[in-house]
Every structure is written in structure tokens, then in C-alpha cells.
Coordinates of N, CA and C in Angstrom, one line a residue:
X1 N -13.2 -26.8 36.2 CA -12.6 -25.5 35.9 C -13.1 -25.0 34.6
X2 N -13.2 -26.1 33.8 CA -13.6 -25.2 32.6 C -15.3 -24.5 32.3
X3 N -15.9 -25.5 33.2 CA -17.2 -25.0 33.3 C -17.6 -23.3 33.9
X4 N -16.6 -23.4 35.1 CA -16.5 -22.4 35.2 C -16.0 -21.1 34.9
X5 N -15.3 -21.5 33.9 CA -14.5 -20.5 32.6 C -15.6 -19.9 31.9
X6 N -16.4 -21.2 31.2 CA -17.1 -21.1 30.2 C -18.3 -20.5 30.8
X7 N -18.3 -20.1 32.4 CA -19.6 -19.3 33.2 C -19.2 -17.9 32.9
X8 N -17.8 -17.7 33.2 CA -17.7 -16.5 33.3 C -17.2 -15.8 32.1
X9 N -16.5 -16.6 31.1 CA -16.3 -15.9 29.4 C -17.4 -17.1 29.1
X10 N -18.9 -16.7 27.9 CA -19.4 -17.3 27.9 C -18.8 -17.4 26.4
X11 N -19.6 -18.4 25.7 CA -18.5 -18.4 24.3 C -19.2 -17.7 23.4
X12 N -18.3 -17.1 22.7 CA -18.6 -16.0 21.4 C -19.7 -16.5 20.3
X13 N -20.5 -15.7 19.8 CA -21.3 -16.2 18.7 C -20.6 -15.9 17.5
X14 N -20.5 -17.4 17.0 CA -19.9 -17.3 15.4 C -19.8 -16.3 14.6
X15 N -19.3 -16.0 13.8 CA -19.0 -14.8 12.8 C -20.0 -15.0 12.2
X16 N -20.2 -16.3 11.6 CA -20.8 -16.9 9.8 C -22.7 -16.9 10.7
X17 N -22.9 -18.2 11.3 CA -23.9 -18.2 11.2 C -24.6 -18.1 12.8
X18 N -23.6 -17.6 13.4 CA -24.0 -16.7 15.0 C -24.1 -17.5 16.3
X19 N -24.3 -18.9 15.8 CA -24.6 -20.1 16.6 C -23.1 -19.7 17.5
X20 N -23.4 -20.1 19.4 CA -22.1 -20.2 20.0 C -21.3 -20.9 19.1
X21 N -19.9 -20.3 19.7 CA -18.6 -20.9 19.3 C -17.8 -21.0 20.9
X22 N -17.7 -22.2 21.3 CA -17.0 -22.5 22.5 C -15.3 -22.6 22.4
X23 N -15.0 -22.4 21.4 CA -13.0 -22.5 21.6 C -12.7 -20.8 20.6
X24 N -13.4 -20.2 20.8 CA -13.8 -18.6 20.6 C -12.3 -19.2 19.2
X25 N -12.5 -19.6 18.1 CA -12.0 -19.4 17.0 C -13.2 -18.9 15.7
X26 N -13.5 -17.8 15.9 CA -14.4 -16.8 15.0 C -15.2 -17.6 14.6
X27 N -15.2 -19.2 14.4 CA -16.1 -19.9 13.2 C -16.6 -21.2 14.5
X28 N -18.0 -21.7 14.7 CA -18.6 -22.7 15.5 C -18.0 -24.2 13.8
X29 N -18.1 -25.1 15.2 CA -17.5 -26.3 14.4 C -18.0 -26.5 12.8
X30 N -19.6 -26.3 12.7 CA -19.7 -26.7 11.7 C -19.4 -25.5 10.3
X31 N -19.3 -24.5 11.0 CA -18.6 -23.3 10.0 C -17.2 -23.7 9.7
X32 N -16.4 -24.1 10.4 CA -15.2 -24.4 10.1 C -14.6 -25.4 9.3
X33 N -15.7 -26.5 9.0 CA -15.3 -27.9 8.3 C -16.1 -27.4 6.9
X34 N -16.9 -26.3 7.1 CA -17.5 -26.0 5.5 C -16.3 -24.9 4.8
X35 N -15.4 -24.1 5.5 CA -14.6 -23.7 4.8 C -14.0 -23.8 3.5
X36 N -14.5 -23.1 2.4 CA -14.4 -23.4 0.8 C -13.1 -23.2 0.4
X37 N -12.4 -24.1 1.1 CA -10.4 -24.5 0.6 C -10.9 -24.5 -1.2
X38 N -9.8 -23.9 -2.3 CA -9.5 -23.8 -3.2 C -8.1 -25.1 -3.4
X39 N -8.9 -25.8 -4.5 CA -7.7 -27.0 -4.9 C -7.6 -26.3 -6.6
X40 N -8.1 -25.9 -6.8 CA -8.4 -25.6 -8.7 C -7.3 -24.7 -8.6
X41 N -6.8 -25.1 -10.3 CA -5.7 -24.1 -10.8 C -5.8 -22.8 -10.5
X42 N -4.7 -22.6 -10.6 CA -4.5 -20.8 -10.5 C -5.1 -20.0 -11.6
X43 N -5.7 -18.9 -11.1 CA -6.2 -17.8 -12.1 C -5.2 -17.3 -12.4
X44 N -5.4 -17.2 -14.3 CA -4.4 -16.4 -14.9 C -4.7 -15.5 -15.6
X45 N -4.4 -13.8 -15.2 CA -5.3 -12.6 -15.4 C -4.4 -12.0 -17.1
X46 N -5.4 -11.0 -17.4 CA -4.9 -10.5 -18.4 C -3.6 -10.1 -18.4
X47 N -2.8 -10.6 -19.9 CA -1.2 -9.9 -19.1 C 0.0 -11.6 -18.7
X48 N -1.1 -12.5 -18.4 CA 0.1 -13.6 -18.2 C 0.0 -13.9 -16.3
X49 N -0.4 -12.8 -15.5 CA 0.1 -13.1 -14.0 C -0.5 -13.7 -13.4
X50 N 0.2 -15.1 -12.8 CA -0.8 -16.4 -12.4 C -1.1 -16.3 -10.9
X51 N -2.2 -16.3 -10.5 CA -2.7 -16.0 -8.9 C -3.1 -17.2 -8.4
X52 N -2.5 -18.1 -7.2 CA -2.9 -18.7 -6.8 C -3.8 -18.3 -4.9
X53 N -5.1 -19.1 -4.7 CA -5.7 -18.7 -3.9 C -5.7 -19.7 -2.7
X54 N -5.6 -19.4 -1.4 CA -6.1 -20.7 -0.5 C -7.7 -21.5 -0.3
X55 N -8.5 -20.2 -0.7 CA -9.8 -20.0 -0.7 C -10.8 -19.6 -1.5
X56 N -12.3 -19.9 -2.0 CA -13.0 -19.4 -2.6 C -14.1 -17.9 -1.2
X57 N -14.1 -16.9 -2.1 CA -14.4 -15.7 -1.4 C -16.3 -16.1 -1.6
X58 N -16.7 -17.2 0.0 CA -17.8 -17.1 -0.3 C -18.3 -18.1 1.2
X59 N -19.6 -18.5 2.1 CA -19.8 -18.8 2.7 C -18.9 -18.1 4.1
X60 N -18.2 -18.5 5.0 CA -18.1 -18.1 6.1 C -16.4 -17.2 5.4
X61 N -16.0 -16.9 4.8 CA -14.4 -16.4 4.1 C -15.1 -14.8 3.6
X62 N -16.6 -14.9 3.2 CA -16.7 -14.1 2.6 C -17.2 -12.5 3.9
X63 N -17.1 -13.8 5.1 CA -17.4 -13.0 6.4 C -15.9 -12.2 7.5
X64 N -15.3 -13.6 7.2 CA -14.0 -14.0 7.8 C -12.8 -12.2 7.5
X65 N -12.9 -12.9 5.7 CA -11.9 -12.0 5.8 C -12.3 -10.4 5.7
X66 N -13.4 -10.3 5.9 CA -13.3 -8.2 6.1 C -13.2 -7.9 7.6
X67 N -13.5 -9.0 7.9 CA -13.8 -8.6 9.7 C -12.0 -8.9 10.3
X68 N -10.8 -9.7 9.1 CA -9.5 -9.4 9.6 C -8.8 -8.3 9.6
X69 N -9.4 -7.3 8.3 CA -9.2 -6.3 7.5 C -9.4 -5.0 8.3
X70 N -10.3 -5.2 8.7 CA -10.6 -3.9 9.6 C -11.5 -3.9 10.7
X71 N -10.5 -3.6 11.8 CA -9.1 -3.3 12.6 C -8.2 -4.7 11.7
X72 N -6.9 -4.6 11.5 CA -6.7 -5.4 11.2 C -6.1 -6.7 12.1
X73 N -6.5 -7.8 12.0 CA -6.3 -8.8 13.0 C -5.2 -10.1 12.7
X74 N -3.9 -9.9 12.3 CA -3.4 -10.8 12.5 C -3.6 -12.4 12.5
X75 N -4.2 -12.7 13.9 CA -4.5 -14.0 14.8 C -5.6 -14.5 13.7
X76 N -6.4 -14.2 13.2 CA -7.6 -14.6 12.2 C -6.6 -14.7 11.4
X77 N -5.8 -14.3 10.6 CA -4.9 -14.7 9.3 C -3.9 -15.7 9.9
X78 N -3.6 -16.0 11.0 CA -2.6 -16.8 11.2 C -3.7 -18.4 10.8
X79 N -4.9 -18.0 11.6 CA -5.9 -19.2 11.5 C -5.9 -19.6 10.6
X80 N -6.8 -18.4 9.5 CA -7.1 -19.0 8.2 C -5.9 -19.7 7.3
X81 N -4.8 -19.3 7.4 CA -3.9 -19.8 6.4 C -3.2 -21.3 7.0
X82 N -3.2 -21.7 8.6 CA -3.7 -23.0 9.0 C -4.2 -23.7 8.3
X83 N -5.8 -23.1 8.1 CA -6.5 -24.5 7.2 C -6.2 -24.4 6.3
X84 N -5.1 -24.3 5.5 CA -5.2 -24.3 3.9 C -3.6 -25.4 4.2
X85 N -3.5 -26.5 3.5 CA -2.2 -26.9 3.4 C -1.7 -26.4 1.9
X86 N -1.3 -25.2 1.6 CA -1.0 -24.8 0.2 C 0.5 -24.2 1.2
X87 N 1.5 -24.8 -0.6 CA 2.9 -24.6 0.0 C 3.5 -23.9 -1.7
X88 N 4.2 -23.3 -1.2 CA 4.9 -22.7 -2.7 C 6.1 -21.8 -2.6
X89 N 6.9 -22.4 -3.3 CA 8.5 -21.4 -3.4 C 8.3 -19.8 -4.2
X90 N 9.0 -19.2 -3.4 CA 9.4 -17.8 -3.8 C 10.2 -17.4 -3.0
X91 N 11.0 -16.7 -3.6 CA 12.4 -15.4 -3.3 C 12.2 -15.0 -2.2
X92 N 10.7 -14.2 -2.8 CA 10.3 -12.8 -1.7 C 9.1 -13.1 -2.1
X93 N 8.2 -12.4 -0.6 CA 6.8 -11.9 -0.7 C 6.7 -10.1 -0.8
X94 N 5.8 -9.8 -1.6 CA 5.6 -8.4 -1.6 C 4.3 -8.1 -1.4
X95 N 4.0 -7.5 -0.9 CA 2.3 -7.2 -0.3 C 2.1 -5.9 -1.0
X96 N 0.6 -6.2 -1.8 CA -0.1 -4.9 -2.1 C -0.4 -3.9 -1.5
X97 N 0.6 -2.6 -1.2 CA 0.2 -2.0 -0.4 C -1.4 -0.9 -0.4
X98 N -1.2 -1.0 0.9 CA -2.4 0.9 1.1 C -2.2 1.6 1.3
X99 N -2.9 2.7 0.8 CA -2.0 4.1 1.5 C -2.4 4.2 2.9
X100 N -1.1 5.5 3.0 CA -1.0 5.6 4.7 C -2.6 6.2 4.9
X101 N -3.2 6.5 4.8 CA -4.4 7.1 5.5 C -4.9 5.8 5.6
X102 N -5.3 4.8 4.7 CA -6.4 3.6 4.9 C -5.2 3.0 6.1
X103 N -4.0 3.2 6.3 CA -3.3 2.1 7.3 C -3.5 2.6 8.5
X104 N -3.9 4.1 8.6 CA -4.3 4.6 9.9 C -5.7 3.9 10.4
X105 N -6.4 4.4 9.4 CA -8.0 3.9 9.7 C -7.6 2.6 10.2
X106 N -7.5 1.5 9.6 CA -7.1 0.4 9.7 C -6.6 0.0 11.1
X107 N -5.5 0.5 11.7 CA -4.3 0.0 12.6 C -3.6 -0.7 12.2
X108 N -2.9 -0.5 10.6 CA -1.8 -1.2 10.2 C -2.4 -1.8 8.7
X109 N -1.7 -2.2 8.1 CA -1.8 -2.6 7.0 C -1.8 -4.2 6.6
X110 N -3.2 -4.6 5.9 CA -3.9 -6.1 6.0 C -2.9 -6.9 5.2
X111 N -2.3 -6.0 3.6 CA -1.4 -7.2 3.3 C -0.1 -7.2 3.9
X112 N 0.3 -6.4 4.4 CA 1.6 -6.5 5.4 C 1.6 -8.1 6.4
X113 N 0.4 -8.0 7.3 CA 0.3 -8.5 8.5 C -0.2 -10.2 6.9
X114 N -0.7 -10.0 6.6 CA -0.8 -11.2 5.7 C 0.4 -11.9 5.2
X115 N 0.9 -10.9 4.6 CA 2.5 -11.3 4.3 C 3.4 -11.9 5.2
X116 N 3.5 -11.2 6.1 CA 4.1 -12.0 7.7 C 3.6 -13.1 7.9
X117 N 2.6 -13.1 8.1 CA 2.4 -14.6 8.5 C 2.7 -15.6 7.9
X118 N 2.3 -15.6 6.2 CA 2.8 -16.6 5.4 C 4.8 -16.6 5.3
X119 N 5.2 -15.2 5.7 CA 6.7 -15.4 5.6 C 7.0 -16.4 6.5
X120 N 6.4 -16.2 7.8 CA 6.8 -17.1 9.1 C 6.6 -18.7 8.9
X121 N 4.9 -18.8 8.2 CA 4.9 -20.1 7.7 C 5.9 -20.7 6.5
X122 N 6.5 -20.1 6.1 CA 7.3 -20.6 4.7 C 8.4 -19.9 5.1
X123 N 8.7 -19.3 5.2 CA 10.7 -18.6 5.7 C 10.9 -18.1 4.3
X124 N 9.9 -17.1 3.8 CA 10.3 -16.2 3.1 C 10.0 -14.9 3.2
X125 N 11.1 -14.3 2.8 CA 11.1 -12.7 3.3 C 10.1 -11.8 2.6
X126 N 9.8 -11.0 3.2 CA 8.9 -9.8 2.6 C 9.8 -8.7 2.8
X127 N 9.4 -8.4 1.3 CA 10.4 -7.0 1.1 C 8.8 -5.6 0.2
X128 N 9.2 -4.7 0.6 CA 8.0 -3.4 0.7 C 8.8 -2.6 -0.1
X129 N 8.4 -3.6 -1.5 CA 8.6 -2.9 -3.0 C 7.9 -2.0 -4.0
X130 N 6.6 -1.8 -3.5 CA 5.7 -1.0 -3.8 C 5.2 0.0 -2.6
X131 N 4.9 1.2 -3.6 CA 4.0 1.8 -2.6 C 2.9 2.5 -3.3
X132 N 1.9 2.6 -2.8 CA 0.3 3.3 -3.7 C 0.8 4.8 -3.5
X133 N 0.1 5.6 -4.4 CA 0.5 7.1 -4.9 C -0.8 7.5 -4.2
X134 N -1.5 6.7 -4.5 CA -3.1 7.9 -3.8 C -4.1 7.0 -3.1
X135 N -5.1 8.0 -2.4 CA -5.8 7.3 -1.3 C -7.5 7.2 -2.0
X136 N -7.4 5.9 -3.2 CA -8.4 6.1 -3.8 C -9.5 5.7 -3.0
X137 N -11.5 5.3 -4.0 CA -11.6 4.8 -2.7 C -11.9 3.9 -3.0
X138 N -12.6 2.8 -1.9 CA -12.7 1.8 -1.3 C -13.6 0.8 -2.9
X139 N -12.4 -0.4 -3.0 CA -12.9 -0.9 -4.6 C -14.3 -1.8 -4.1
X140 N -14.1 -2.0 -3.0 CA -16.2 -2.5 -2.9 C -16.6 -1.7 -3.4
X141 N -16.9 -0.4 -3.7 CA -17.8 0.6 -3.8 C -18.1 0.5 -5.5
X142 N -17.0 -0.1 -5.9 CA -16.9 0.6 -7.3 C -17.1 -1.4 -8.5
X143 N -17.6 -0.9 -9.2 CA -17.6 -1.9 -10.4 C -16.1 -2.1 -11.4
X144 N -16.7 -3.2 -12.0 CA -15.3 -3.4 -12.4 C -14.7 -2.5 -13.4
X145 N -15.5 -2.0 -14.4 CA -14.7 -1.0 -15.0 C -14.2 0.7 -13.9
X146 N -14.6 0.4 -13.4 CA -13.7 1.7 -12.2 C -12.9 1.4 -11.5
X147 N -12.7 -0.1 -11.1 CA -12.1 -0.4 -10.6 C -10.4 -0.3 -11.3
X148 N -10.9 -0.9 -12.9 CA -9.9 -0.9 -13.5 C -9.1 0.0 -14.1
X149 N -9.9 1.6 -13.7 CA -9.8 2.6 -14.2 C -9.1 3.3 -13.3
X150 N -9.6 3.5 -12.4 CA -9.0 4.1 -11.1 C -7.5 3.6 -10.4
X151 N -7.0 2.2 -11.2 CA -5.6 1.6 -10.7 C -4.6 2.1 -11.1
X152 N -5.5 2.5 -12.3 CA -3.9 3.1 -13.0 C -3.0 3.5 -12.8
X153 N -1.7 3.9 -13.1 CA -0.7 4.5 -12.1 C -1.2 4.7 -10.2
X154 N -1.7 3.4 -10.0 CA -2.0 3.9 -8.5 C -0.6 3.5 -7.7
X155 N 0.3 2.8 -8.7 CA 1.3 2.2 -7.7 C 2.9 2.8 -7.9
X156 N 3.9 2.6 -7.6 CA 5.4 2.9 -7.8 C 6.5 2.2 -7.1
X157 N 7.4 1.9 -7.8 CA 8.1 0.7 -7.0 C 9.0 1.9 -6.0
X158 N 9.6 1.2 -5.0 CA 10.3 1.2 -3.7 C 11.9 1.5 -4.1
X159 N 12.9 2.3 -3.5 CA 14.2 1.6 -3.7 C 14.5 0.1 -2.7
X160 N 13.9 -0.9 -3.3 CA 14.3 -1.8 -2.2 C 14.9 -3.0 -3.5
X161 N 16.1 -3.3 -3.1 CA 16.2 -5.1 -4.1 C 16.2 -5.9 -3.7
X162 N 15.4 -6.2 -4.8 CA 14.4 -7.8 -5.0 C 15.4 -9.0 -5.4
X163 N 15.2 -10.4 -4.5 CA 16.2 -11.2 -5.1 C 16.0 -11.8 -6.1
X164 N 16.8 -12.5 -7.1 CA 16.7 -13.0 -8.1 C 16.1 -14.2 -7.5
X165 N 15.0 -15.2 -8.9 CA 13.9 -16.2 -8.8 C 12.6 -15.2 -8.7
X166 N 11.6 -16.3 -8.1 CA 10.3 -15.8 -8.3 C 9.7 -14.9 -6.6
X167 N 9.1 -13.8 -7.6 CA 8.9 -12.9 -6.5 C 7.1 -13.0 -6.5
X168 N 6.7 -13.0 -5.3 CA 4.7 -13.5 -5.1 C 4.3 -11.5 -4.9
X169 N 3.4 -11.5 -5.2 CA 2.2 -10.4 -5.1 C 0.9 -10.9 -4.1
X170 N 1.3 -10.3 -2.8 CA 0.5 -10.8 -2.4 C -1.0 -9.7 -1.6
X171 N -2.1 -10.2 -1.7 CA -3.3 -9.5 -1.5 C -4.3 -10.7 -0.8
X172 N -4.9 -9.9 -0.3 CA -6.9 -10.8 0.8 C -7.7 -11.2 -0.3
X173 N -7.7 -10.6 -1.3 CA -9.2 -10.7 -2.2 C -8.8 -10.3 -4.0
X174 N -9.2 -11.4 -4.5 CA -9.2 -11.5 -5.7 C -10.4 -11.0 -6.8
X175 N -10.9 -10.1 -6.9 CA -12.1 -10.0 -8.0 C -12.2 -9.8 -9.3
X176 N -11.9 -8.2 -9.5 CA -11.5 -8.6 -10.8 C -10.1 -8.3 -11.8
X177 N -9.5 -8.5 -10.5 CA -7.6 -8.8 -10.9 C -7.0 -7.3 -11.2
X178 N -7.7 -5.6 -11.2 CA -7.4 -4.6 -11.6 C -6.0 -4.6 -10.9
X179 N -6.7 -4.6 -9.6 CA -5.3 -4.3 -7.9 C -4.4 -4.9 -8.6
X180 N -4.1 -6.1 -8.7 CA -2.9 -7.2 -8.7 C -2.4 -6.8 -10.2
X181 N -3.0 -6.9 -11.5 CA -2.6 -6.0 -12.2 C -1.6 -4.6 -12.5
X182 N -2.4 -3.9 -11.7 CA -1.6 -2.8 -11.9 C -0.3 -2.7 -10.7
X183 N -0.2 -3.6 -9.8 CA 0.6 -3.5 -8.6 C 2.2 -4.5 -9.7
X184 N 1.6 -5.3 -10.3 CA 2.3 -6.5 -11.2 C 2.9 -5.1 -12.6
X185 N 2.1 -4.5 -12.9 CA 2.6 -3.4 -13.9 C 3.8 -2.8 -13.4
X186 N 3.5 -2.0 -12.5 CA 4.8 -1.2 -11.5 C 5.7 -1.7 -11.2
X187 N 5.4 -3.3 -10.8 CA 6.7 -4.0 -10.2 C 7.5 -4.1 -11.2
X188 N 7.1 -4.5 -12.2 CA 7.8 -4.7 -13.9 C 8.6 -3.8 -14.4
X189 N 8.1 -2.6 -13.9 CA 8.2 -1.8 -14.7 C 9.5 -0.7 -14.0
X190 N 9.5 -1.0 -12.6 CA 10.4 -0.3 -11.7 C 11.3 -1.2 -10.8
X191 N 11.6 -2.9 -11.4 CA 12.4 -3.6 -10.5 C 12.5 -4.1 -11.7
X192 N 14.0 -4.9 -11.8 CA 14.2 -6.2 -12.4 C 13.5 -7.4 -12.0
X193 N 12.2 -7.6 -12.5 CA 11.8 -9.1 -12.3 C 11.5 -9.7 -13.3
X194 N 11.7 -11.4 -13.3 CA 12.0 -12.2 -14.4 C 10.7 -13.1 -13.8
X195 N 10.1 -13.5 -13.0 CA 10.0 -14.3 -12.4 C 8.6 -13.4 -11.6
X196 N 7.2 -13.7 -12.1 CA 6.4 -12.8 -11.4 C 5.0 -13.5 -11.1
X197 N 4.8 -13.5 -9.5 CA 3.4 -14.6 -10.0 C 2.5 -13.8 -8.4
X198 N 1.8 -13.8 -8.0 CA 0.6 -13.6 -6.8 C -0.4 -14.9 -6.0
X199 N -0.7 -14.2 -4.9 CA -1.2 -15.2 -4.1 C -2.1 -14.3 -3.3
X200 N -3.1 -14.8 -3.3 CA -4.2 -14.2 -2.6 C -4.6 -15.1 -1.3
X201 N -6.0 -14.7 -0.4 CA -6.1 -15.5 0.5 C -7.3 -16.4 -0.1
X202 N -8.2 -15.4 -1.1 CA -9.4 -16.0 -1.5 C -9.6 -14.8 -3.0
X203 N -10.4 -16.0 -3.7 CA -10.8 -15.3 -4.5 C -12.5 -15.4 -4.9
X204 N -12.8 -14.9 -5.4 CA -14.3 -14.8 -5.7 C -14.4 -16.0 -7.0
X205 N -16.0 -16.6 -7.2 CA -16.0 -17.4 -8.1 C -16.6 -16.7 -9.4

């Protein structure tokens, strides 16, 4: 039977290095055991706000995660955060939002559907405390001083309340910490929080 399966869905070529993948999980065996899991301390960005990562943003992660991003895909984020055994308490999750035009493009919003899944894995709530003010553009495009420039007031807190303890910021991609930053400014600055830390899926080295 399976032969026959495997006649008629033949198996997908890898994301990373293209070679068949026969159990169609985006990555062929040997992409998946090279997976650059992050064990090192948390990055701690200007400001105090400590970011912990599952992953270094590089080898098959650095393919993985834009291809979850847009369309955004869920099932690939349920995967990736699988291979990570990383566990950690918080209150609430809050996801870096996008504006509504990038969530159209998109089909939904990448740290939303990221956030869910870690909520599901850990049984903590996500609450949508933030919202972006403008539809800047795309921070690939831009270097880091634009990047850092362009965040400014990009964010505004939500009427939503936050529970008391530590509340996560959560985002896909760590570079050069502007996003998380200025999303960490707003939250501060428009909620009662005592207790402020982020989590990404990967960060860059």
C-alpha cells in the first residue's frame, strides 16, 4: 500500500537542500537532525528585555521560517516548535502584531498563529495587547538603522487586561531587536507590566 501511495503522491523535494523528503515534513532526514536548536542564553537587548530563542536563524530555519510566514502556515510552526524541548512560565503570550493589510496579504497573521500554538503547547493564554499604527515596509528591506527608525511609535497598546506575573513578547525572527523593542516600549508604557520578557522562534547569529 504504501508503495503505492508513494506512486501516486510522489514525495516532496526538501525545502533546505531539495533532495526527496518521503514523510512530506518540509525538511528530508538529514535536514532535520542538522536543525540549529539554540541552548545559549537569552539575548538581552538594549533597555533590559531578555529574548529567549528555540533556534539560530540559519541553515534549513533560515528557509523554514519565511516559507511559514507567507501564506502563513500553522502545521510548519506546530512542527518547528516540536523540535525544540524549550519550556517556560508566563501569565500571557502577546504576539507582535501586523498591520491589517500585511494580514490580508498574508492569510492571517504569523505571530498570532505562532502564539497559538505555543499557547496550546504550554496552556497559556494569548491576549492581543498590541496593535501596529502603520503598514510600514517590509524590515528585510531595510538596515538596521531604519529599521530602528521606522519602529518608532509603530505600536499602541489594546484595551485588553494583562494578568499579573510575567507577560512573553512574542515574534519569528530576532535581528536587530528594533520590532521587539519598540512593541516592549508600548506595552510599558500602555499596560501595567512588572514582569516583561520575549520569545522568538529563531534568532540570527
Amino acid at each position: 500500500m504504501k508503495g503505492l501511495i508513494d506512486a501516486l503522491i510522489p514525495p516532496a523535494p526538501c525545502l533546505h537542500c531539495q533532495l526527496p523528503d518521503p514523510e512530506h515534513l518540509w525538511l528530508c532526514e538529514g535536514c532535520r537532525a542538522s536543525l540549529p536548536v539554540d541552548h545559549d542564553a537569552p539575548t538581552v537587548l538594549e533597555g533590559g528585555l531578555g529574548v529567549e530563542s528555540a533556534f539560530y536563524y540559519g541553515g534549513a530555519c533560515s528557509v523554514l521560517i519565511p516559507f511559514a510566514k507567507n501564506p502563513v502556515e500553522p502545521r510548519l510552526y506546530e512542527w518547528l516548535i516540536s523540535q525544540s524541548s524549550q519550556r517556560f512560565n508566563a501569565s500571557a503570550l502577546v504576539p507582535v502584531p501586523t498591520h491589517w493589510r500585511r494580514r490580508v496579504e498574508r492569510g492571517g497573521c504569523h505571530t498570532t498563529a505562532l502564539s497559538q500554538v505555543l499557547s496550546k503547547r504550554l496552556n497559556i493564554p494569548v491576549l492581543h495587547a498590541l496593535e501596529r499604527t502603520r503598514n510600514d515596509p517590509k524590515q528585510s528591506q531595510l538596515d538596521g538603522i531604519d529599521r530602528r527608525q521606522i519602529q518608532k511609535d509603530a505600536f499602541r497598546g489594546r484595551h485588553v487586561e494583562l494578568p499579573k506575573g510575567k507577560i512573553l513578547l512574542v515574534d519569528d525572527v530576532l535581528t536587530t531587536g528594533s520590532t521587539l523593542r519598540a512593541s516592549a516600549q508600548a506595552l510599558l508604557r500602555d499596560h501595567d507590566v512588572e514582569d516583561l520578557g520575549a520569545w522568538v522562534l529563531a534568532r540570527r547569529i
